[in-house]
Amino acid sequence: QAVLTQPASLSASPGASASLTCTLRSGIDVGTYRIYWYQQKPGSPPQYLLRYRSDSDKQQGSGVPSRFSGSKDASANAGILLISGLQSEDEADYYCMVWHSSAGVFGGGTKLTVL
Amino acid sequence: EVQLVESGGGLVQPGGSLRLSCAASGFTFSSYWMSWVRQAPGKGLEWVANIKEDGSEKNYVDSVKGRVTISRDNAKNSLYLQMNSLRAEDTAVYYCGRNTGMEYWGQGALVTVSS
């Protein structure tokens, strides 16, 4: 079982909110991890969006709009990237990452379609 | 402005070697961990390796251990990735990034392993 699991795709309408999940493998407690989020558009390198561990330990990437925010769902053992006020330019692949056993681990990515 | 510029990519035969470089500017290079992440064509992101500010600690993904060496030259503001015994599955765009959280990414260098 992969360390991080992301849904392969998600669709949402312009102006709506999208909640992207990053589920940690059973036995790995999301509460202790910083979760990093990245956005990648076709033909471009990934861009750092934010990291989130708790409301007192979080960081927004430089120039990243506040409508991108992080949170956790402890009951689901998952990190969440919330994008509010969706815009067509938000259509992209989104990846989460954690540090686990002295190595970086990425989720498989979620393709967000805005239509 | 933070800039990371990768170079050294290209076509190499299976079993061959290649050295990637990453030139950093716009920040105090010697104060940050640095990382390499790769992306196979049409696939997701895979963390490869990282190195501590002074080079005293290095971490690798299991699939490259023993074949890949990360290094840095703080006097030259440069990061390197020496790759030996290359395999077809190493074909990817290789990105360097600042810090363990990859807050900044380069544009990437394409490595193609093929006969």
Coordinates of C-alpha atoms in Angstrom, one line a residue:
Chain A
Q1 CA 0.0 0.0 0.0
A2 CA 1.4 3.4 -1.0
V3 CA 2.4 5.8 1.8
L4 CA 0.2 8.6 0.2
T5 CA -3.0 8.1 -1.8
Q6 CA -4.6 10.8 -3.9
P7 CA -7.7 10.5 -6.1
A8 CA -6.7 10.4 -9.7
S9 CA -9.1 13.1 -10.8
L10 CA -11.6 15.6 -9.5
S11 CA -13.9 18.0 -11.3
A12 CA -15.5 21.2 -10.1
S13 CA -17.2 24.3 -11.4
P14 CA -15.8 27.8 -11.7
G15 CA -16.5 29.7 -8.5
A16 CA -17.0 26.6 -6.4
S17 CA -14.6 25.1 -3.9
A18 CA -12.5 22.0 -4.4
S19 CA -11.2 19.8 -1.7
L20 CA -8.2 17.6 -2.7
T21 CA -7.3 14.8 -0.3
C22 CA -4.1 13.1 0.5
T23 CA -4.6 10.0 2.6
L24 CA -1.8 8.5 4.6
R25 CA -1.4 4.8 4.8
S26 CA -2.9 3.0 7.8
G27 CA -0.5 3.1 10.7
I28 CA 1.0 6.5 9.7
D29 CA -0.6 9.2 11.8
V30 CA -1.3 12.3 9.7
G31 CA -1.2 14.4 12.9
T32 CA 2.6 14.3 13.1
Y33 CA 3.4 15.2 9.5
R34 CA 3.9 18.3 7.6
I35 CA 2.0 17.9 4.3
Y36 CA 3.4 19.8 1.3
W37 CA 1.3 20.7 -1.7
Y38 CA 2.3 21.4 -5.3
Q39 CA 0.6 22.5 -8.5
Q40 CA 1.8 21.5 -11.9
K41 CA 0.5 22.7 -15.2
P42 CA 1.3 21.0 -18.5
G43 CA 4.8 21.7 -19.7
S44 CA 5.9 23.5 -16.6
P45 CA 7.7 22.5 -13.4
P46 CA 5.8 22.0 -10.2
Q47 CA 5.1 25.0 -8.1
Y48 CA 5.1 25.0 -4.3
L49 CA 1.7 26.0 -2.9
L50 CA 1.9 25.5 0.8
R51 CA 2.7 23.2 3.7
Y52 CA 0.4 22.4 6.6
R53 CA 0.8 20.5 9.9
S54 CA -1.4 22.5 12.1
D55 CA -2.9 26.0 12.3
S56 CA 0.2 27.0 14.2
D57 CA 2.6 25.3 11.8
K58 CA 1.8 26.2 8.3
Q59 CA 3.4 28.2 5.4
Q60 CA 2.0 29.7 2.3
G61 CA 4.2 29.7 -0.8
S62 CA 5.5 33.0 -2.1
G63 CA 2.8 34.7 -4.1
V64 CA 0.3 31.9 -3.6
P65 CA -3.3 33.3 -3.3
S66 CA -5.0 32.8 0.1
R67 CA -7.8 30.9 -1.6
F68 CA -5.4 28.0 -1.5
S69 CA -5.3 26.6 2.0
G70 CA -4.4 23.5 3.9
S71 CA -6.0 21.5 6.6
K72 CA -6.3 17.9 8.0
D73 CA -9.0 15.4 8.6
A74 CA -7.8 13.3 11.4
S75 CA -10.7 10.9 11.2
A76 CA -9.8 10.1 7.6
N77 CA -6.0 10.3 8.3
A78 CA -5.7 12.8 5.4
G79 CA -4.3 16.1 4.5
I80 CA -6.6 18.4 2.5
L81 CA -5.9 21.2 0.0
L82 CA -8.9 23.5 -0.3
I83 CA -9.2 25.7 -3.3
S84 CA -11.9 28.2 -3.0
G85 CA -13.3 30.4 -5.7
L86 CA -12.1 28.1 -8.5
Q87 CA -10.8 29.7 -11.6
S88 CA -10.1 28.1 -15.0
E89 CA -6.3 28.7 -14.3
D90 CA -6.5 26.3 -11.4
E91 CA -6.9 23.4 -13.8
A92 CA -3.7 21.4 -13.2
D93 CA -2.2 18.4 -11.5
Y94 CA -1.8 18.6 -7.7
Y95 CA 0.6 16.6 -5.7
C96 CA 1.1 16.1 -2.0
M97 CA 4.3 15.1 -0.3
V98 CA 5.5 14.1 3.2
W99 CA 8.8 13.2 4.8
H100 CA 8.7 9.6 5.9
S101 CA 11.7 7.6 7.2
S102 CA 14.2 10.3 6.0
A103 CA 12.9 10.3 2.5
G104 CA 10.4 12.4 0.6
V105 CA 7.3 10.6 -0.6
F106 CA 4.9 12.0 -3.2
G107 CA 1.3 11.0 -3.7
G108 CA 0.3 9.9 -7.2
G109 CA -1.3 13.3 -8.0
T110 CA -4.8 14.5 -8.6
K111 CA -5.9 16.0 -12.0
L112 CA -8.2 18.9 -11.3
T113 CA -10.6 19.8 -14.0
V114 CA -12.5 23.1 -13.8
L115 CA -15.6 23.0 -16.0
Chain B
E1 CA 14.9 36.4 -7.1
V2 CA 15.5 32.7 -6.5
Q3 CA 16.7 30.9 -9.6
L4 CA 17.6 27.2 -10.1
V5 CA 19.0 26.2 -13.4
E6 CA 19.6 22.5 -14.2
S7 CA 22.1 21.3 -16.9
G8 CA 23.8 18.2 -18.0
G9 CA 20.8 16.2 -19.3
G10 CA 20.9 14.2 -22.5
L11 CA 20.7 10.8 -24.1
V12 CA 22.8 8.0 -22.6
Q13 CA 22.9 4.3 -23.2
P14 CA 21.8 1.8 -20.5
G15 CA 24.7 1.2 -18.1
G16 CA 26.1 4.7 -18.8
S17 CA 26.7 7.6 -16.6
L18 CA 25.6 11.2 -16.4
R19 CA 26.2 14.2 -14.1
L20 CA 23.5 16.7 -13.6
S21 CA 24.3 20.2 -12.3
C22 CA 22.0 22.8 -10.7
A23 CA 23.2 26.4 -10.5
A24 CA 21.6 28.4 -7.7
S25 CA 21.2 32.1 -7.3
G26 CA 19.2 34.7 -5.5
F27 CA 19.6 33.2 -2.0
T28 CA 22.3 32.0 0.4
F29 CA 22.9 28.5 -1.1
S30 CA 24.9 27.3 1.9
S31 CA 22.0 27.8 4.3
Y32 CA 19.6 25.4 2.7
W33 CA 19.1 21.7 2.2
M34 CA 18.8 20.9 -1.5
S35 CA 16.8 18.2 -3.3
W36 CA 16.4 16.3 -6.6
V37 CA 13.0 15.2 -7.8
R38 CA 12.3 13.4 -11.1
Q39 CA 9.3 12.9 -13.3
A40 CA 9.1 10.1 -15.9
P41 CA 7.3 11.0 -19.1
G42 CA 3.5 11.2 -18.4
K43 CA 4.0 10.1 -14.8
G44 CA 4.0 11.6 -11.3
L45 CA 6.7 13.1 -9.2
E46 CA 9.3 10.9 -7.5
W47 CA 11.7 12.3 -4.8
V48 CA 15.3 11.2 -5.6
A49 CA 17.7 12.6 -3.0
N50 CA 18.6 15.5 -0.8
I51 CA 21.6 16.9 0.9
K52 CA 22.2 18.9 4.1
E53 CA 23.5 22.5 4.0
D54 CA 27.1 21.4 4.6
G55 CA 26.9 18.1 2.7
S56 CA 27.3 16.0 5.9
E57 CA 23.9 14.2 5.5
K58 CA 22.5 12.7 2.3
N59 CA 19.3 10.7 1.7
Y60 CA 18.3 8.7 -1.3
V61 CA 15.2 6.9 -2.6
D62 CA 15.7 3.1 -2.5
S63 CA 15.6 2.7 -6.3
V64 CA 18.8 4.8 -6.8
K65 CA 20.8 3.8 -3.8
G66 CA 24.3 2.7 -4.8
R67 CA 24.0 4.2 -8.3
V68 CA 23.4 7.8 -7.6
T69 CA 25.4 10.4 -5.6
I70 CA 24.2 13.8 -4.6
S71 CA 26.8 16.4 -3.8
R72 CA 27.2 20.2 -3.6
D73 CA 29.8 22.9 -3.9
N74 CA 28.8 25.8 -1.7
A75 CA 31.6 28.0 -3.0
K76 CA 30.1 27.6 -6.5
N77 CA 26.5 27.7 -5.4
S78 CA 26.0 24.4 -7.2
L79 CA 24.2 21.1 -6.6
Y80 CA 25.1 17.9 -8.5
L81 CA 23.7 14.5 -9.2
Q82 CA 26.1 11.8 -10.4
M83 CA 24.1 9.0 -11.9
N84 CA 25.8 5.7 -12.8
S85 CA 24.6 2.3 -14.1
L86 CA 21.7 4.1 -15.7
R87 CA 18.6 2.1 -16.6
A88 CA 15.6 2.8 -18.9
E89 CA 13.5 3.4 -15.9
D90 CA 15.7 6.4 -14.9
T91 CA 14.4 8.2 -18.0
A92 CA 12.8 11.4 -16.6
V93 CA 13.0 15.1 -16.2
Y94 CA 15.1 15.8 -13.2
Y95 CA 14.4 18.9 -11.1
C96 CA 16.5 20.5 -8.4
G97 CA 14.7 22.2 -5.6
R98 CA 15.5 24.4 -2.6
N99 CA 15.0 22.9 0.8
T100 CA 13.3 19.7 1.9
G101 CA 10.0 21.2 1.0
M102 CA 11.0 22.1 -2.6
E103 CA 9.8 25.7 -2.2
Y104 CA 11.5 26.6 -5.5
W105 CA 12.0 24.4 -8.5
G106 CA 14.2 24.6 -11.5
Q107 CA 12.9 24.1 -15.1
G108 CA 14.3 20.6 -15.2
A109 CA 16.8 18.6 -17.2
L110 CA 15.7 15.7 -19.4
V111 CA 17.6 12.4 -19.0
T112 CA 16.9 9.7 -21.6
V113 CA 18.3 6.3 -21.1
S114 CA 18.0 4.3 -24.3
S115 CA 20.1 2.3 -26.8

